[in-house]
Short mmCIF file of C-alpha atoms in Angstrom, two decimals:
data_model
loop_
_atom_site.label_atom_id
_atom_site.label_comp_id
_atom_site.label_asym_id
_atom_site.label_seq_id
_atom_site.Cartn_x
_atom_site.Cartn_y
_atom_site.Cartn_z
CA UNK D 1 13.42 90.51 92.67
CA UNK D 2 10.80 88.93 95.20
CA UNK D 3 11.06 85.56 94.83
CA UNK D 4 7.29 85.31 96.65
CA UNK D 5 5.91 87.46 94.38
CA UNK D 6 7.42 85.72 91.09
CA UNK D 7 6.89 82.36 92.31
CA UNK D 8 2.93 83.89 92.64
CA UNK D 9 3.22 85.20 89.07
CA UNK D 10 4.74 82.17 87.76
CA UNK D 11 1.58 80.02 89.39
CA UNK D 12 -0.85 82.24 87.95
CA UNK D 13 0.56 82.18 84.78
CA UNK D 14 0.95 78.26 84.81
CA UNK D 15 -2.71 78.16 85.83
CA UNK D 16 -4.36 80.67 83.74
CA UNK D 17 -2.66 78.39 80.75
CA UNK D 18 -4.15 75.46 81.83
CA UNK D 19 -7.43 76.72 82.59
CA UNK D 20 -8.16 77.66 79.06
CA UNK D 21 -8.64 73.84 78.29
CA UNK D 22 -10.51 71.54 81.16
CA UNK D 23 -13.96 74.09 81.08
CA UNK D 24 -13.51 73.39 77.77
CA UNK D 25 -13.21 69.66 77.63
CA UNK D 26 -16.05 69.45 80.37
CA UNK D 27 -18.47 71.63 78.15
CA UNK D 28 -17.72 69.65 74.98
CA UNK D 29 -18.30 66.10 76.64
CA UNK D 30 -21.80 67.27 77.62
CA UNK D 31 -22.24 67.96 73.89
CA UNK D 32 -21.02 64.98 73.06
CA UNK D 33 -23.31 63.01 74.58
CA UNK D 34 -26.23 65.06 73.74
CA UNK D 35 -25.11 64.30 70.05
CA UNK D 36 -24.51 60.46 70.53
CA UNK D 37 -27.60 60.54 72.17
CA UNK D 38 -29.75 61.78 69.68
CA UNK D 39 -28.05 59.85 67.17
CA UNK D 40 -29.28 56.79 69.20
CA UNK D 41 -32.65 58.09 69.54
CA UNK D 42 -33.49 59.34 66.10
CA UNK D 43 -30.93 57.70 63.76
CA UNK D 44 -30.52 61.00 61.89
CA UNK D 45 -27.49 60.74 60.54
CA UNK D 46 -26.34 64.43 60.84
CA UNK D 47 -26.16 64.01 64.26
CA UNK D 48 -23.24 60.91 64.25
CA UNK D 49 -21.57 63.41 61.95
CA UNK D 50 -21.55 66.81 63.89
CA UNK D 51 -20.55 64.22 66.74
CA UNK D 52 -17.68 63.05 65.23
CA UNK D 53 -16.47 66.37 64.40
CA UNK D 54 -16.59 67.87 67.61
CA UNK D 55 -14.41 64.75 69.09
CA UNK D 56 -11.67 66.04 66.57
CA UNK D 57 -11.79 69.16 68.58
CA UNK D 58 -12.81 67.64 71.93
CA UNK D 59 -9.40 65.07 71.40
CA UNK D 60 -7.18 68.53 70.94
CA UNK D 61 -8.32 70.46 73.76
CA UNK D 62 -7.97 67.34 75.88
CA UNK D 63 -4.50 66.19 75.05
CA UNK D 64 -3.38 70.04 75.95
CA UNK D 65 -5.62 70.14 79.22
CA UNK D 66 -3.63 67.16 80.17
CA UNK D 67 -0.16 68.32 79.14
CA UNK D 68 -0.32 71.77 80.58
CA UNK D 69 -1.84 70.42 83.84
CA UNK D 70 1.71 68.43 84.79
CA UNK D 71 3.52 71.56 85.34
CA UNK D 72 2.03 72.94 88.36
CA UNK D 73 2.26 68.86 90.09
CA UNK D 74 6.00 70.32 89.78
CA UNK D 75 5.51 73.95 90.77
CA UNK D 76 4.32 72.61 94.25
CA UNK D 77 7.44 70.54 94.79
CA UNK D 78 9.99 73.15 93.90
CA UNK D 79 8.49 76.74 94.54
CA UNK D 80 5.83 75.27 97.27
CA UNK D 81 7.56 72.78 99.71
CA UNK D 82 6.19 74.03 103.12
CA UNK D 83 2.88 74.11 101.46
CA UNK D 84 3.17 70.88 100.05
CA UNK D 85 4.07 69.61 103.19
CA UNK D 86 1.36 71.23 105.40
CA UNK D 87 -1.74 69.96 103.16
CA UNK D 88 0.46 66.96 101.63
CA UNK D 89 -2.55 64.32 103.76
CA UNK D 90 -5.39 66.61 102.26
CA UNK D 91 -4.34 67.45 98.66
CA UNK D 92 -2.70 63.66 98.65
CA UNK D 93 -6.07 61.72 99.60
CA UNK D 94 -8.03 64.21 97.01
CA UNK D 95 -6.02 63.76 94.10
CA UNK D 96 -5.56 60.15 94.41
CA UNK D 97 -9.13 60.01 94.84
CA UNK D 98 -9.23 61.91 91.32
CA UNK D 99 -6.51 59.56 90.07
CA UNK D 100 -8.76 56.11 90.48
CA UNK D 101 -12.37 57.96 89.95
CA UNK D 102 -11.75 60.22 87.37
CA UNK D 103 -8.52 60.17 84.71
CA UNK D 104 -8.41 56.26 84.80
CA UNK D 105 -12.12 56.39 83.89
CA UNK D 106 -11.43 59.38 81.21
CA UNK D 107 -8.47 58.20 79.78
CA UNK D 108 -9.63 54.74 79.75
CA UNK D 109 -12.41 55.46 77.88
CA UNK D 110 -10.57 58.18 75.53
CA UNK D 111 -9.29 55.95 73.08
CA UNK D 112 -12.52 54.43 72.34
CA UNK D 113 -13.79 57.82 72.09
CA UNK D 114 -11.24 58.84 69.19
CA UNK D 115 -10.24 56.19 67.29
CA UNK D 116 -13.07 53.54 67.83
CA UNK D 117 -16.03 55.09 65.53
CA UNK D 118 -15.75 52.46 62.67
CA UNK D 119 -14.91 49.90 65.14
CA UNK D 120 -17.57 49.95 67.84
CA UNK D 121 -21.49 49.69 67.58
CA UNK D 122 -23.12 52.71 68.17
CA UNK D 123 -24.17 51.94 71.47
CA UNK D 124 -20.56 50.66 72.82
CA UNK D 125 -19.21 54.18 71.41
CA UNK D 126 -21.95 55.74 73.14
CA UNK D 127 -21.05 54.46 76.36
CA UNK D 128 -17.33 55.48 75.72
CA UNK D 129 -18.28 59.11 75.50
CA UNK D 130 -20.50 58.76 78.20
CA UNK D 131 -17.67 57.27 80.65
CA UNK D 132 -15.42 60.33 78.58
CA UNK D 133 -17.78 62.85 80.24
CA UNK D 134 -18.21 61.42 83.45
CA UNK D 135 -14.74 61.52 84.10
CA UNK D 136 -13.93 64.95 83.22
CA UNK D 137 -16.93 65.81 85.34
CA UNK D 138 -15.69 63.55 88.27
CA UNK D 139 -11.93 65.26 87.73
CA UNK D 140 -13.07 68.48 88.54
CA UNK D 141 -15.40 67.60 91.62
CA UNK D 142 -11.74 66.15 92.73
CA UNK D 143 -9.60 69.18 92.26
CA UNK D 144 -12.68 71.26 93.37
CA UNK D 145 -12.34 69.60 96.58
CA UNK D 146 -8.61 70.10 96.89
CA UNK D 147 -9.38 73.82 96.41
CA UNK D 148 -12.48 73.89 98.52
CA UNK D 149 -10.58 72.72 101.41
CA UNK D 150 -7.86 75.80 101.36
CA UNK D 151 -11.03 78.22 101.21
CA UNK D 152 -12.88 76.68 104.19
CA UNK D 153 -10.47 73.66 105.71
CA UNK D 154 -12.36 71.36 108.29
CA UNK D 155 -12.01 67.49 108.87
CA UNK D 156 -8.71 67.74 109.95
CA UNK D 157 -6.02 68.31 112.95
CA UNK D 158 -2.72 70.50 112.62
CA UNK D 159 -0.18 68.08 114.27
CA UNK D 160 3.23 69.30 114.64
CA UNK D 161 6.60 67.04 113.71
CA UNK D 162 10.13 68.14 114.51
CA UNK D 163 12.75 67.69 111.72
CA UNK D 164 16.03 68.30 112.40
CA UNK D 165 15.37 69.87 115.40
CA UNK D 166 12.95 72.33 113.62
CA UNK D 167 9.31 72.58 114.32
CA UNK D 168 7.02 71.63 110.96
CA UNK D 169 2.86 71.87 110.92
CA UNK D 170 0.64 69.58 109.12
CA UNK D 171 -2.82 69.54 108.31
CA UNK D 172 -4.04 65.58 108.42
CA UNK D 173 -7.64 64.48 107.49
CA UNK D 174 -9.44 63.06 110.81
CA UNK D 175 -13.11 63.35 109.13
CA UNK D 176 -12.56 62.38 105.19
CA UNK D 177 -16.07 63.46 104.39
CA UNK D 178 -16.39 66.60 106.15
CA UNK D 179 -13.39 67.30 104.58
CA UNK D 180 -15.14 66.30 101.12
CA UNK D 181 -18.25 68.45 102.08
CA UNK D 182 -16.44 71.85 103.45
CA UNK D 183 -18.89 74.47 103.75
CA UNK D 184 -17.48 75.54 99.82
CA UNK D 185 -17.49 72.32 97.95
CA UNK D 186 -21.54 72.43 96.67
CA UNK D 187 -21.46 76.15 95.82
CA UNK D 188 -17.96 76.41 94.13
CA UNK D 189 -18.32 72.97 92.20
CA UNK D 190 -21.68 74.11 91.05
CA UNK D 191 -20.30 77.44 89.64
CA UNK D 192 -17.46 75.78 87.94
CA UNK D 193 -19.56 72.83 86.17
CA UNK D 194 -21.75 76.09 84.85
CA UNK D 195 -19.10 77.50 83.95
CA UNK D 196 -18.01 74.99 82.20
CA UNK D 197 -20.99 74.16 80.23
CA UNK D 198 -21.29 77.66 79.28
CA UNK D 199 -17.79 77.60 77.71
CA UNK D 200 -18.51 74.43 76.13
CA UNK D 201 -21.57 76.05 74.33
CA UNK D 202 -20.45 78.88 73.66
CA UNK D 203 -17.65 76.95 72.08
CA UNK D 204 -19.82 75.31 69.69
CA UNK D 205 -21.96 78.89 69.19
CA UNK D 206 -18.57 80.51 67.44
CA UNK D 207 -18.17 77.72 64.97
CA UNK D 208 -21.74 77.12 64.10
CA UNK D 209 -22.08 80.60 63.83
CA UNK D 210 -18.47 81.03 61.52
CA UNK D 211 -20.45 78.50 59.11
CA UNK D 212 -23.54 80.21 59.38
CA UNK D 213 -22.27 83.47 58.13
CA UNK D 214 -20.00 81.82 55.66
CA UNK D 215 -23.25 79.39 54.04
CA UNK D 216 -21.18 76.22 55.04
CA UNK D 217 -22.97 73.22 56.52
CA UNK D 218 -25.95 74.76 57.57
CA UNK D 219 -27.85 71.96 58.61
CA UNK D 220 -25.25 70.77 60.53
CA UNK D 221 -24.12 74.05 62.09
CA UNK D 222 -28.05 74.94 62.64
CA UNK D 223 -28.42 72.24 65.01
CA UNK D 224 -25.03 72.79 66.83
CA UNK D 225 -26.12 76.35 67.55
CA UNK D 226 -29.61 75.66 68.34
CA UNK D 227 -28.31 73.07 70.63
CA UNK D 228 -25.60 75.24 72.15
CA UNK D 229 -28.10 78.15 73.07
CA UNK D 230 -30.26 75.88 74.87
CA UNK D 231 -27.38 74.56 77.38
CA UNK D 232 -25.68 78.24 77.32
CA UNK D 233 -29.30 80.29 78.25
CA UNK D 234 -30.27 77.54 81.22
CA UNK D 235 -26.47 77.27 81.90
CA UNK D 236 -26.48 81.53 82.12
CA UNK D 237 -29.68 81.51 84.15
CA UNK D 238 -28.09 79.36 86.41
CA UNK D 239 -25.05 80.69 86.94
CA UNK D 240 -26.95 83.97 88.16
CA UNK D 241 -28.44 81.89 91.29
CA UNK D 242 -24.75 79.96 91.70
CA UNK D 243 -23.45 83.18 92.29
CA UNK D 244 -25.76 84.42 94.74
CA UNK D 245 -25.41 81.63 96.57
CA UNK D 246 -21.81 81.50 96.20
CA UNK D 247 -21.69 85.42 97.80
CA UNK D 248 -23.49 84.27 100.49
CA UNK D 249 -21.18 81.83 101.36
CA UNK D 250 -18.37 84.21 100.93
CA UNK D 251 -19.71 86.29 103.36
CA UNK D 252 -19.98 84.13 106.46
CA UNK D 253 -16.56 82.06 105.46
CA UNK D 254 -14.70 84.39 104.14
CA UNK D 255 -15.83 88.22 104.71
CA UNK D 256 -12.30 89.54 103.76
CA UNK D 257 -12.80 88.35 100.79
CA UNK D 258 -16.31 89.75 100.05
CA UNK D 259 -15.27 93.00 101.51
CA UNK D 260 -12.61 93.15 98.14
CA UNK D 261 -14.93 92.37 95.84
CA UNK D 262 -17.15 94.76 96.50
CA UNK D 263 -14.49 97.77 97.74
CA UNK D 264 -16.05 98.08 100.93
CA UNK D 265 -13.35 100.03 102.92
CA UNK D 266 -15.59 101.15 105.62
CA UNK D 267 -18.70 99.51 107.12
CA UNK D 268 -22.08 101.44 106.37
CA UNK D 269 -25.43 101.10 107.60
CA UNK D 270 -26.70 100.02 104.85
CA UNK D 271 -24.05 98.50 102.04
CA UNK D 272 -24.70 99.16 98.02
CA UNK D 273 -23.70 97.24 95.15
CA UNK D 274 -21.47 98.37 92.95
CA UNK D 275 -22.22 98.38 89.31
CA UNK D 276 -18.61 99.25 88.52
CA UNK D 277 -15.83 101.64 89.99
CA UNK D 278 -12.06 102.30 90.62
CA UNK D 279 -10.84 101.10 94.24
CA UNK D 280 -8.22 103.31 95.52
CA UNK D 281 -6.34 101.83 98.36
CA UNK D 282 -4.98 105.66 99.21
CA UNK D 283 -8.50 106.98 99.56
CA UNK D 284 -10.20 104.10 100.76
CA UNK D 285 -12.56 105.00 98.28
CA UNK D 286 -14.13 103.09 95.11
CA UNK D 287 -13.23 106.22 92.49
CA UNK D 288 -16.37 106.74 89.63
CA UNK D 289 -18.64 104.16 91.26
CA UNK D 290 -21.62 103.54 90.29
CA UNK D 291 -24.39 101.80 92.94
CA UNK D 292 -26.99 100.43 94.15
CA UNK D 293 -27.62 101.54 97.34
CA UNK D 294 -28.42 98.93 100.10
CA UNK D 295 -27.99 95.96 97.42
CA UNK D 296 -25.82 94.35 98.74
CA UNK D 297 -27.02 94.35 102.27
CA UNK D 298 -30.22 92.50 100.42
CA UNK D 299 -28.53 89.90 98.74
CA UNK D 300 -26.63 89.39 101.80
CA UNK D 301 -29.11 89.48 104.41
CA UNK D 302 -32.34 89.47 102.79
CA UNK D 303 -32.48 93.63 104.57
CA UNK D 304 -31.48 96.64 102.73
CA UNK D 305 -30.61 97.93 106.82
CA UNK D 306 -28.20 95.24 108.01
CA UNK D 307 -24.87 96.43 107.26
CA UNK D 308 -21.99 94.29 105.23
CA UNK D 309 -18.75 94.76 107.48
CA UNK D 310 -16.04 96.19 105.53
CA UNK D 311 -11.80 96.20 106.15
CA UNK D 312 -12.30 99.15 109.01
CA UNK D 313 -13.60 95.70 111.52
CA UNK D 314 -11.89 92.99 109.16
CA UNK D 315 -8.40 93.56 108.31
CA UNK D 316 -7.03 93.01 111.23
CA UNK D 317 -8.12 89.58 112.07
CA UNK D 318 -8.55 88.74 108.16
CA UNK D 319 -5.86 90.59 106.70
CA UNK D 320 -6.90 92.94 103.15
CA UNK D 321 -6.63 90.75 99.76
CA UNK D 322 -5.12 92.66 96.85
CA UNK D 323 -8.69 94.87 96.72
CA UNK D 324 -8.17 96.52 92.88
CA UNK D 325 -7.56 93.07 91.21
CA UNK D 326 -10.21 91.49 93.32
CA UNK D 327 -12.72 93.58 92.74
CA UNK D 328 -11.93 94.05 88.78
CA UNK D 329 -12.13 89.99 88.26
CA UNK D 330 -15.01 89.62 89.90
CA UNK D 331 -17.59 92.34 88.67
CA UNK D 332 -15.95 91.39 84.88
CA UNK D 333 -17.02 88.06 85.66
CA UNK D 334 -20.60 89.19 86.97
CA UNK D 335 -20.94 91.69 83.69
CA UNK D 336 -20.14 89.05 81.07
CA UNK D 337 -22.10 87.11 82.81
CA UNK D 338 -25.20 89.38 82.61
CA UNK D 339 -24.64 89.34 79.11
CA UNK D 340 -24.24 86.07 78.65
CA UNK D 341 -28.12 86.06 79.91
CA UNK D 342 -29.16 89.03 77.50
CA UNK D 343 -28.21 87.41 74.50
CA UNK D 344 -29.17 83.96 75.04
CA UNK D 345 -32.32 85.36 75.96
CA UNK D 346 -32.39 87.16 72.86
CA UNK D 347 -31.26 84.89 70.89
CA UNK D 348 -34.09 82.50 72.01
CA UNK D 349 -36.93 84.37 71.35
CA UNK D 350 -35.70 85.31 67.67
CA UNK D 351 -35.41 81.25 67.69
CA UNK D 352 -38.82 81.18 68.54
CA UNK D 353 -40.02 83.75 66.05
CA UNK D 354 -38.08 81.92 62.98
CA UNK D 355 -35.66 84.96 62.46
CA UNK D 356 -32.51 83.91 64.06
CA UNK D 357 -30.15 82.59 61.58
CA UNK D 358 -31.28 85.78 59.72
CA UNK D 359 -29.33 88.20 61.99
CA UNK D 360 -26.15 88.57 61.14
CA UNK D 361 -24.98 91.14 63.47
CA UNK D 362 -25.93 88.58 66.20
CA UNK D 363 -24.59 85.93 64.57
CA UNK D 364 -21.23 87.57 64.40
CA UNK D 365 -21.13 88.57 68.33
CA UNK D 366 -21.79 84.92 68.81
CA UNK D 367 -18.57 83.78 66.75
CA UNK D 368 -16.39 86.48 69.25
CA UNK D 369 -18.53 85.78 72.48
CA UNK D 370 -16.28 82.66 73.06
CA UNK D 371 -13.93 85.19 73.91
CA UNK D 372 -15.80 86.35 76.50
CA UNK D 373 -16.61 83.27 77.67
CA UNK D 374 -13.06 82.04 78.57
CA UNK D 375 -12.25 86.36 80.21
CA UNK D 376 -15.44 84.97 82.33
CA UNK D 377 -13.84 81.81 83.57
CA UNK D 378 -10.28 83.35 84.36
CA UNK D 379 -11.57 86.33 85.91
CA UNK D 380 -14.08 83.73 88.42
CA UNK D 381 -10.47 81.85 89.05
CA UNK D 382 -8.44 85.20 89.69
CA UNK D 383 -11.49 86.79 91.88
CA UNK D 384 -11.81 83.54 93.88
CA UNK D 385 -7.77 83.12 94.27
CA UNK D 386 -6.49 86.90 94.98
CA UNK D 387 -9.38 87.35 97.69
CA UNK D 388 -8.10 85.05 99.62
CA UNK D 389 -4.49 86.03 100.38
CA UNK D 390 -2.72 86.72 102.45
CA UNK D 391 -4.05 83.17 103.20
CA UNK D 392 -3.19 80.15 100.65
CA UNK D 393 -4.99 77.79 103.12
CA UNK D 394 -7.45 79.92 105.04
CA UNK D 395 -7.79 80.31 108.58
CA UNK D 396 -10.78 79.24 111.03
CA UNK D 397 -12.83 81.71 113.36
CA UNK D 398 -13.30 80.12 116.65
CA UNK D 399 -14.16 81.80 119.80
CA UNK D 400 -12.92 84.89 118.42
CA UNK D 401 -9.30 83.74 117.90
CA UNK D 402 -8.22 82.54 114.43
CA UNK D 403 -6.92 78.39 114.38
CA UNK D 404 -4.30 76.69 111.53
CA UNK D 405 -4.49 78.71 108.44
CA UNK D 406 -1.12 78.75 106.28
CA UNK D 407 -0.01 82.12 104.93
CA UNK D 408 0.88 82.53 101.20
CA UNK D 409 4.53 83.27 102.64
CA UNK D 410 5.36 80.49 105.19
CA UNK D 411 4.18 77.97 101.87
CA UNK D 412 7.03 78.88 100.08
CA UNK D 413 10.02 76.30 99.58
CA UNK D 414 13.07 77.70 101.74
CA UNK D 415 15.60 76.38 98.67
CA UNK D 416 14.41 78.35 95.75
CA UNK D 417 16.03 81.44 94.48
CA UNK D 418 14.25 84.38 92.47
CA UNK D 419 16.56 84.18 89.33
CA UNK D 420 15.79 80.43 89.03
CA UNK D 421 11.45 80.95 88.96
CA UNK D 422 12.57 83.69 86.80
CA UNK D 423 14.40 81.73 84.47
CA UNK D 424 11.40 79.13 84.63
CA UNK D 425 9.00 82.06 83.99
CA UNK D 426 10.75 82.83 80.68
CA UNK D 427 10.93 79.53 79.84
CA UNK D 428 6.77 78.51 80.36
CA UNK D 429 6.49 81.63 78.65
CA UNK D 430 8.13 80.03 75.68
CA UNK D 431 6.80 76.56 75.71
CA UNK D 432 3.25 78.00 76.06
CA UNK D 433 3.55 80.45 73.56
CA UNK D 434 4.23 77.84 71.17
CA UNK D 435 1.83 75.38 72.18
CA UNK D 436 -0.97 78.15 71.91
CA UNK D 437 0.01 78.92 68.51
CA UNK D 438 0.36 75.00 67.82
CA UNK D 439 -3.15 75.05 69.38
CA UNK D 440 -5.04 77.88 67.40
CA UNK D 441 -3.07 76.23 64.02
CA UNK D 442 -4.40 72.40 64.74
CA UNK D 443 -7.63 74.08 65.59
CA UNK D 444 -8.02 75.99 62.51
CA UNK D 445 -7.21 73.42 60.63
CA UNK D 446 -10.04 71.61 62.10
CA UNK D 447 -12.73 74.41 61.05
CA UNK D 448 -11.57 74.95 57.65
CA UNK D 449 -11.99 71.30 56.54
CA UNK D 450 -15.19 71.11 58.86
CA UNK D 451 -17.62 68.11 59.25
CA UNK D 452 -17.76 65.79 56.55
CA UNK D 453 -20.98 66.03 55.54
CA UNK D 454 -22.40 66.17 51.33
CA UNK D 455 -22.77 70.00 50.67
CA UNK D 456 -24.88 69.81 47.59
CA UNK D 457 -27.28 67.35 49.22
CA UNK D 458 -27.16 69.80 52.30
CA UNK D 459 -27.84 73.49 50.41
CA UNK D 460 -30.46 71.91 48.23
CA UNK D 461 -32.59 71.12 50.95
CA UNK D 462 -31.50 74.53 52.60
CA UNK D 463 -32.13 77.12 49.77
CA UNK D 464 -33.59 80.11 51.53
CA UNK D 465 -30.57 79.91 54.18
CA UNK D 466 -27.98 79.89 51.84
CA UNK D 467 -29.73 82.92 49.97
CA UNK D 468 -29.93 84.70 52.97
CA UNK D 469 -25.96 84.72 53.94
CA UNK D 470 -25.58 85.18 50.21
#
């Protein structure tokens, strides 16, 4: 057993857990406050009531974002020592930063959130979901940081410290904001708040849509849905600029990494791109492709002539990513995402022509496309994380010659043995398992009983809906 390679898959795992819940908290708090918000502005009651249901469900994603995010503070102390140790200044001003900014702010806030409805004016509870939000949002531009950093590290000085006669390096901060603003931090904190918001309204799509099908609450899961196509289509629409811009990036910081996900083995003069294919590392081919030829060079270089440079003058200064997985994340991210903006789009002109809550066939996809939604936001996470190894903190190009740079290797800790991450692996495994089944009980619990608003009072003025799901 590899103990690098299990520690990997135990980090992934650990991750990919976690993951499923802080989009979704950061999605929901923007609804939230929409709700609130309206509440305040209209004083139509059905709004304070879908509110309050969706804080049940925002208060039991939240307290298993939180609990699921404490492993992996571990995972760098035991399986990640020398890493720990060479971006301890860097990932140790950043998450303090996100300590005092963001989770005392969110969790300050929190309780007023839950349990102070009957307690609170409207106003005051208003404000607590707005702080709610703003520190969920000010969490992630923290961590995005931290991650930034490892893509495109500047603002900082490897120093070198002997212990025990033995040579360590360090990375330590000597320009805090440049280090805030890397070259990555706009484009990838853009693309995750998107994504975010489109998980969060897609969220609230499902269940509206579950209700709408079933002829339960339809006012109230009308105006969730309406409300949740609006943020997902400009969310969608969004995204498809993000990620443009995002590529572009890629390609001057980290070409390695564009070069995997797109399976460009060798450099043409003129570089397609692909629809979809089957990378074969063998061949040095992408098997069944489909293309578009000199796309990529476009989006690129704004030419369909200037060529994209591929691993034949990359790997070896760069090194070669895992290409397969790379590329299979990322264009499954890019095609959910595509239709993502074909059904909002859809969606929003049958809005428009009054005929919406009528299709049923759409309304189904919608309670599944949640689904979707979360594939999108792992496979952005595995795309953005397997294209850049061999490198967990990525190198500098300067005069040719590659500076600092940690390799996913030298990060591991010296101490741990492969039958012990095993052992943990088996053990996550467990725990998770059960809090995911803990998680889809609690939260089915939730959507059965639903928002408590008067049903007869709500079908009578809704007649020709309820006939229709009838």
């Amino acid at each position: 057993m590899d103990v690098l390679l299990l520690s990997r898959l135990q980090f992934a795992f650990t991750i990919m857990f976690h993951y499923l819940f802080p989009p979704l908290t950061i999605g929901l708090g923007i609804v939230l406050v929409f709700l609130e918000g309206r509440y305040l502005w209209t004083k139509e009651i059905i709004y304070e009531q879908a509110a309050r249901f969706w804080t049940k469900i925002f208060g039991l994603n939240f307290a298993l974002g939180v609990a699921t995010g404490i492993v992996m503070e571990f995972e760098f102390g035991t399986n990640w020592a020398a890493y720990s140790r060479y971006v301890g200044d860097v990932f140790g001003s950043a998450l303090a930063a996100e300590g005092i900014f963001a989770f005392f702010l969110e969790s300050g806030f929190l309780g007023l959130l839950l349990f102070g409805w009957d307690r609170v004016g409207p106003k005051m509870h208003f404000f607590a979901t707005l702080m709610v939000a703003i520190g969920g949002i000010f969490s992630s531009v923290w961590i995005t940081i931290a991650n930034s950093w490892q893509q495109t590290p500047v603002g900082h000085e490897i120093r070198d410290y002997v212990v025990n006669g033995k040579v360590y390096q360090r990375a330590e901060i000597v320009d805090f904001w440049a280090m805030v603003f890397n070259p990555s931090t706009m484009d990838r904190l853009i693309h995750v708040w998107l994504g975010a918001f489109i998980l969060g309204a897609f969220f609230v799509m499902s269940i509206s849509a579950w209700y709408l099908l079933k002829g339960r609450h339809l006012e109230f899961a009308k105006r969730s849905f309406t409300g949740g196509l609006l943020l997902a289509t400009v969310s969608s629409l969004a995204q498809l600029l993000s990620g443009h811009s995002n590529a572009r990036m890629v390609s001057e910081y980290q070409p390695a990494k564009l070069a995997a996900m797109e399976g460009i083995y060798e450099t043409e003069n003129s570089t397609g791109l692909y629809i979809l294919g089957w990378p074969d590392d063998e061949s040095e081919t992408v098997k069944y492709g489909i293309e578009v030829p000199g796309m990529l060079s476009f989006l690129v270089h704004d030419d369909f002539k200037t060529p994209v440079p591929g691993f034949d003058q990359l790997e070896e200064t760069w090194g070669r990513p895992p290409v397969w997985i790379t590329f299979q994340a990322y264009h499954l991210m890019i095609g959910i995402g595509m239709t993502f903006i074909g059904s909002t789009l859809l969606a929003c002109w049958l809005w428009w022509r009054g005929t919406l809550f009528d299709q049923r066939w759409l309304l189904w996809y919608f309670v599944f496309a949640v689904i979707l939604a979360f594939v999108a936001n792992e496979a952005g996470w595995v795309a953005a994380e397997v294209g850049r190894q061999p490198w967990i903190v990525y190198p500098s190009l300067v005069n040719g010659e590659l500076t600092g740079g940690l390799r996913t290797s030298a990060g591991l800790s010296e101490a741990v043995r492969a039958e012990q991450v095993l052992g943990s692996i088996i053990f996550f495994g467990l725990i998770y398992f059960l809090l995911f089944v803990l998680w889809v009980t609690l939260l089915h619990q939730k959507i059965s009983h639903g928002p408590e608003i008067d049903e007869v009072d709500e079908n009578d003025e809704y007649p020709s809906m309820k006939k229709a799901f009838e």
